[in-house]
Coordinates of C-alpha atoms in Angstrom, one line a residue:
X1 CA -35.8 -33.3 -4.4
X2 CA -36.4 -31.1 -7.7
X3 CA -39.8 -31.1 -9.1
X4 CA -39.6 -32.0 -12.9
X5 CA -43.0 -30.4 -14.6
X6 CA -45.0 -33.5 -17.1
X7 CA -44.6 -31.9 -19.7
X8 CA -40.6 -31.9 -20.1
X9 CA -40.9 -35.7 -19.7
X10 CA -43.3 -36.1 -22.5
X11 CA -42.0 -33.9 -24.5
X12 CA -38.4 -35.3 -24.1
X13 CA -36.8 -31.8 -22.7
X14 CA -36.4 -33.7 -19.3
X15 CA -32.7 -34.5 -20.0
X16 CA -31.5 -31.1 -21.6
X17 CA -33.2 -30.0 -18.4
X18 CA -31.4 -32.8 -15.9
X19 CA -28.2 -32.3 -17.7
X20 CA -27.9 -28.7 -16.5
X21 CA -29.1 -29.1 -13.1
X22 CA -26.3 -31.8 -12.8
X23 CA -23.5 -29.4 -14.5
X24 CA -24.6 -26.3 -12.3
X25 CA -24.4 -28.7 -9.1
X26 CA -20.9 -30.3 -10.2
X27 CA -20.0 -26.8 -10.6
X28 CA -20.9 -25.4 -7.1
X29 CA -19.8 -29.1 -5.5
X30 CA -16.0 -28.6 -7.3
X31 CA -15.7 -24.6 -6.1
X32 CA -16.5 -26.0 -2.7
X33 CA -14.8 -28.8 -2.8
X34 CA -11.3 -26.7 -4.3
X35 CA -11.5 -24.2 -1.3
X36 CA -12.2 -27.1 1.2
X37 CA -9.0 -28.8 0.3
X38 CA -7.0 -25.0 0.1
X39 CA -7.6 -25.4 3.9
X40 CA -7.0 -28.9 4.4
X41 CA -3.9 -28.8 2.6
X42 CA -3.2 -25.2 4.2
X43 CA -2.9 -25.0 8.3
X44 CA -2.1 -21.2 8.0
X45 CA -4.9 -20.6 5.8
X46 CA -7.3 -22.7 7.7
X47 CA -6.5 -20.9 11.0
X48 CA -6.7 -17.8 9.4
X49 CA -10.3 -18.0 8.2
X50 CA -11.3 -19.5 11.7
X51 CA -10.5 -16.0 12.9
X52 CA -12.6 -14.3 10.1
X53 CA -15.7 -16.7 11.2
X54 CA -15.1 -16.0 14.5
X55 CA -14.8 -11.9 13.9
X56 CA -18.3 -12.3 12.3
X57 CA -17.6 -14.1 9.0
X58 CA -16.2 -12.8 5.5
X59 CA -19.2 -11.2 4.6
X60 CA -19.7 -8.8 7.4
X61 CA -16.2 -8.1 8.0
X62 CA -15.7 -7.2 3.9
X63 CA -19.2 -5.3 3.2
X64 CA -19.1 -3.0 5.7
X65 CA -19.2 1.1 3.7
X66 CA -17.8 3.6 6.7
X67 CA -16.9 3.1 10.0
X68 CA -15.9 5.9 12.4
X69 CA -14.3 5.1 15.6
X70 CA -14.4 7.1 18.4
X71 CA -12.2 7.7 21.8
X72 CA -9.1 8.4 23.9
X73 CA -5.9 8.1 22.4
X74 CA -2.9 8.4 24.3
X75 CA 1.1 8.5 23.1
X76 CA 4.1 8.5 24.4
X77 CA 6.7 10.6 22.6
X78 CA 10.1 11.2 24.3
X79 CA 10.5 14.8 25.5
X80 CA 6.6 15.5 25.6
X81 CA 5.7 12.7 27.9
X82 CA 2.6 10.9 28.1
X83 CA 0.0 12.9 25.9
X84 CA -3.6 12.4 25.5
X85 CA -6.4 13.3 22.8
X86 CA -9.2 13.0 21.9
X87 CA -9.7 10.7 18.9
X88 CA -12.0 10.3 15.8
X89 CA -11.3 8.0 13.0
X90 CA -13.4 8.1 10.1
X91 CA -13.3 5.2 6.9
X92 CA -15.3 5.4 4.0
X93 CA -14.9 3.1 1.4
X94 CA -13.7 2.8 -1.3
X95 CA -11.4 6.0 -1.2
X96 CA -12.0 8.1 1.9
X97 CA -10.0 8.1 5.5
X98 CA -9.4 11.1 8.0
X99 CA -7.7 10.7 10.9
X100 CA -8.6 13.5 14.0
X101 CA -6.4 13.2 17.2
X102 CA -7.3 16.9 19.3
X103 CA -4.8 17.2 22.2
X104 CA -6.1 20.7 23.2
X105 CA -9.1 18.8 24.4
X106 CA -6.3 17.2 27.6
X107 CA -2.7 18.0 27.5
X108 CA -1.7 20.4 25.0
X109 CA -2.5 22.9 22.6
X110 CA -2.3 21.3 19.2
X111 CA -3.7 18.7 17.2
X112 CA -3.5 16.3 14.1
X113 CA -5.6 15.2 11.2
X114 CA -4.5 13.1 8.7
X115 CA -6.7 12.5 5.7
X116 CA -7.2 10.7 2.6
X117 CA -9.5 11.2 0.1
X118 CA -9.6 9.6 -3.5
X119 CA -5.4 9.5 -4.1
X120 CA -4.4 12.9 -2.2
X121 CA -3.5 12.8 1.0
X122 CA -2.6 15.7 3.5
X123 CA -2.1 16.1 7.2
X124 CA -3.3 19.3 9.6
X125 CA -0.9 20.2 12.4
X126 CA -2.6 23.2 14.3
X127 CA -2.8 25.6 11.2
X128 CA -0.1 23.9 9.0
X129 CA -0.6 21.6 6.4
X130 CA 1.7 19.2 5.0
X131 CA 1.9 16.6 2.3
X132 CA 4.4 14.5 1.5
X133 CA 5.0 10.7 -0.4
X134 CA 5.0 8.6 2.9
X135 CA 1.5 10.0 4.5
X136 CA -0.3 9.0 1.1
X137 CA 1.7 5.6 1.2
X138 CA 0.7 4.8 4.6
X139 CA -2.6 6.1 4.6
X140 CA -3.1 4.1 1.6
X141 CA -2.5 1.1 3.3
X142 CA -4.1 1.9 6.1
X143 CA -6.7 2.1 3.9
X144 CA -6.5 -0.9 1.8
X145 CA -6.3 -3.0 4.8
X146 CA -9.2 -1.4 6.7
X147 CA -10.9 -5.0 6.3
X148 CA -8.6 -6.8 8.8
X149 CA -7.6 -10.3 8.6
X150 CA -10.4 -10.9 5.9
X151 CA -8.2 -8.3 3.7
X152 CA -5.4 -10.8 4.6
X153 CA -7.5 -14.0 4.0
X154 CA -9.3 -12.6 0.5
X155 CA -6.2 -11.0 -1.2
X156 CA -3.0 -13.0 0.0
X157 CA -1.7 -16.3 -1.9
X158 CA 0.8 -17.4 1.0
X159 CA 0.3 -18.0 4.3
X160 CA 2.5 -20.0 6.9
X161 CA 2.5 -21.1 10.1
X162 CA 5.1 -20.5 13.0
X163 CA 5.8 -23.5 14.9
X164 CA 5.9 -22.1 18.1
X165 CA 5.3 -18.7 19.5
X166 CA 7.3 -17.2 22.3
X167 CA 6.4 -15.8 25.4
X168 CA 7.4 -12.4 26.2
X169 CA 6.4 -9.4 28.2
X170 CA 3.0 -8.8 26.2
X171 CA 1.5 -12.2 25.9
X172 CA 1.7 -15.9 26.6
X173 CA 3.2 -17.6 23.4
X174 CA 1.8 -21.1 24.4
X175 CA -2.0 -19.6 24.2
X176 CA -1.6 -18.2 20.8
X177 CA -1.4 -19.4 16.8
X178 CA 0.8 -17.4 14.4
X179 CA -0.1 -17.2 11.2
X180 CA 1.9 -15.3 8.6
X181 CA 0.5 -13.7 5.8
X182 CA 2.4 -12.1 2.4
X183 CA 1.0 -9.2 1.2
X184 CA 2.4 -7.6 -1.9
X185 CA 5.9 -8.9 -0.8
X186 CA 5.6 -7.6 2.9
X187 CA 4.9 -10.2 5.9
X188 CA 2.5 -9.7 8.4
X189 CA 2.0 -11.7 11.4
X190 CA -1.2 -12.0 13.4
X191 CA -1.6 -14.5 17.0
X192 CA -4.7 -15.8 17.1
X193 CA -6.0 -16.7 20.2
X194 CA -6.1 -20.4 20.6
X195 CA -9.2 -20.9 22.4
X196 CA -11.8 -18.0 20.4
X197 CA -9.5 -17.6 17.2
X198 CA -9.6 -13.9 17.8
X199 CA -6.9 -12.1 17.0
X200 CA -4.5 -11.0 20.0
X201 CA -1.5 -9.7 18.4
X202 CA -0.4 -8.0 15.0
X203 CA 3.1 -7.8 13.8
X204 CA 4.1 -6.0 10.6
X205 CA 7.4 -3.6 10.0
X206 CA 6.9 -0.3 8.5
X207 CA 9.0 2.8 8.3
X208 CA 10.1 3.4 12.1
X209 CA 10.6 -0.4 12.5
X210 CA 8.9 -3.0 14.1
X211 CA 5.6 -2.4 15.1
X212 CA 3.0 -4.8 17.6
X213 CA -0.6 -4.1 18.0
X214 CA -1.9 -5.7 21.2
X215 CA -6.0 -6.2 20.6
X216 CA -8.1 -6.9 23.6
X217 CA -11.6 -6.0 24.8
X218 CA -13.7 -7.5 22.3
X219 CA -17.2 -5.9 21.7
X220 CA -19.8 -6.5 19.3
X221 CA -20.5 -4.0 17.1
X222 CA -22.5 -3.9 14.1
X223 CA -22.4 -8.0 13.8
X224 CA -18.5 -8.4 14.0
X225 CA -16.5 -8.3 16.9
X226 CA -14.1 -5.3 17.4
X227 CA -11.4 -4.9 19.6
X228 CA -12.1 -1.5 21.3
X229 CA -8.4 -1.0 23.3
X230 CA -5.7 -1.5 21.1
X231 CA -1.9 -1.2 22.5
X232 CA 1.0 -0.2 19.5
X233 CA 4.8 -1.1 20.6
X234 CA 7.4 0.3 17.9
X235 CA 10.5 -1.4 18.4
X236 CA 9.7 -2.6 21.6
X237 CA 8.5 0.4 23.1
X238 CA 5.1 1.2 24.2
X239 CA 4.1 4.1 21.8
X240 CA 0.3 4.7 21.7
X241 CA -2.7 3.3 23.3
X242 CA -6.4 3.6 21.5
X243 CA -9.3 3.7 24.1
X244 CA -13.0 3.4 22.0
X245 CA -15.5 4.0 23.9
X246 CA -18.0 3.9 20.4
X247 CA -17.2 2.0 17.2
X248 CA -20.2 2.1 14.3
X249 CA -20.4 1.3 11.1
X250 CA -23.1 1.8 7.9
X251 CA -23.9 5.3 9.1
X252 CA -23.3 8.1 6.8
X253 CA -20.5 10.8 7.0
X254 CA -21.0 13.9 5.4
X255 CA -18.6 14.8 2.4
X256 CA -17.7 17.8 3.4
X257 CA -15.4 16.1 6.2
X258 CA -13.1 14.6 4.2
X259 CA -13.0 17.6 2.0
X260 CA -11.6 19.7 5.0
X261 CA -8.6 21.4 4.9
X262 CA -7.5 20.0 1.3
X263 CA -4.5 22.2 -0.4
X264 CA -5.0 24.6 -3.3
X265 CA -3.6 22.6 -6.2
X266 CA -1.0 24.3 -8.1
X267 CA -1.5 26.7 -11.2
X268 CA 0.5 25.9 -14.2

């Protein structure tokens, strides 16, 4: 119950008073209300923000300011083998992303980094440094979409639902959800499992085809859950495998980092 104070009654400011009270509660009743029947009306939509609850909920899983990731990473690349570095991926929102994968720590003697930082991108191999329109493109997105399915959830307008999933060699269709999401006119896919909503399987096409990201070993971390071994396939084909053994998030990363490296720009 709300307390009304004497005084507005006998003054007659009561109702001025109890009209807003009403109009601010019909306000946050219709808002609810309008996103309750979103899901009802939308299966897709509903099953995708099971999965954000069940990650942790919107709020963690979208206010998060760096998270740096750190393991094993091992490819496969035809003619080399079966490689494996050691890995760091750093994110710092709103602008900043590096990328470290050091083979001479296991295999071979050369490594990668691949950073972002405010709109210029540039990637390290050994001594070299190259730049070019398709690493800022995808480390842009990679960016963007750091958030997960609550990215998907918050900045999507169509979702849909796949009637029936498959089984195949990765996973058992008749265990999993697939929801599909359109994002700036490109379709992503994620299978949700059926029993803890988390996410199981991502499917999304980019510039060397199809690619699959298998999640599994859920930890928490920070107050959301985090896959911490990740499996890519492109076009079928097993292509990389991402072992964390530490995910954090909140702590800070020094400037500096993301600074690295960065090519002299041009004199006019």
């Amino acid at each position: 119950m709300i307390g009304i104070n004497l005084t507005l009654l006998r003054t007659g400011k009561a109702l001025p008073f109890l009209t807003c009270v009403l109009v601010f509660g019909l306000a946050l009743y219709t808002g609810c209300s309008r996103e309750e029947k979103i899901l009802e009306t939308d299966p897709a939509k509903r099953l995708l923000a099971q999965s954000v609850k069940a990650l942790g909920g919107m709020k963690k899983a979208t206010s998060w300011t760096t998270r740096v990731e750190e393991g094993r990473l091992t490819s496969i690349w035809p003619g080399w083998g079966t490689l494996q570095a050691k890995c760091t991926h750093y994110v710092e929102k709103p602008g900043k992303l590096l990328l470290d994968q050091d083979y001479s720590a296991y295999d071979h003697p050369f490594y990668f980094t691949h950073t972002y930082n405010q709109g210029e991108a540039w990637t390290v191999v050994n001594l070299g440094i190259r730049q070019s329109p398709s690493t800022t493109q995808n480390l842009e997105q990679r960016l963007r979409t750091a958030d997960g399915p609550a990215y998907y959830l918050s900045q999507c307008d169509t979702f849909f639902l796949v009637a029936e999933v498959p089984d195949d060699s990765l996973l058992t269709g008749s265990g999993l959800d697939r929801i599909g999401c359109v994002d700036r006119g490109d379709t992503v896919y994620f299978d949700l499992d059926k029993v803890t909503h988390l996410p199981a399987r991502k499917i999304e096409s980019g510039p060397r085809g199809l690619s699959q990201t298998i999640m599994r070993d859920y930890r928490e971390t920070g107050g959301l859950q985090v896959p911490f071994h990740l499996t890519v396939y492109q076009n079928g084909v097993k292509a990389s495998e991402f072992n964390w053994e530490k995910i954090t998030f909140n702590n800070r990363i020094d400037p500096a980092l993301f600074e690295e490296n960065r090519p002299a720009k041009e004199e006019d």
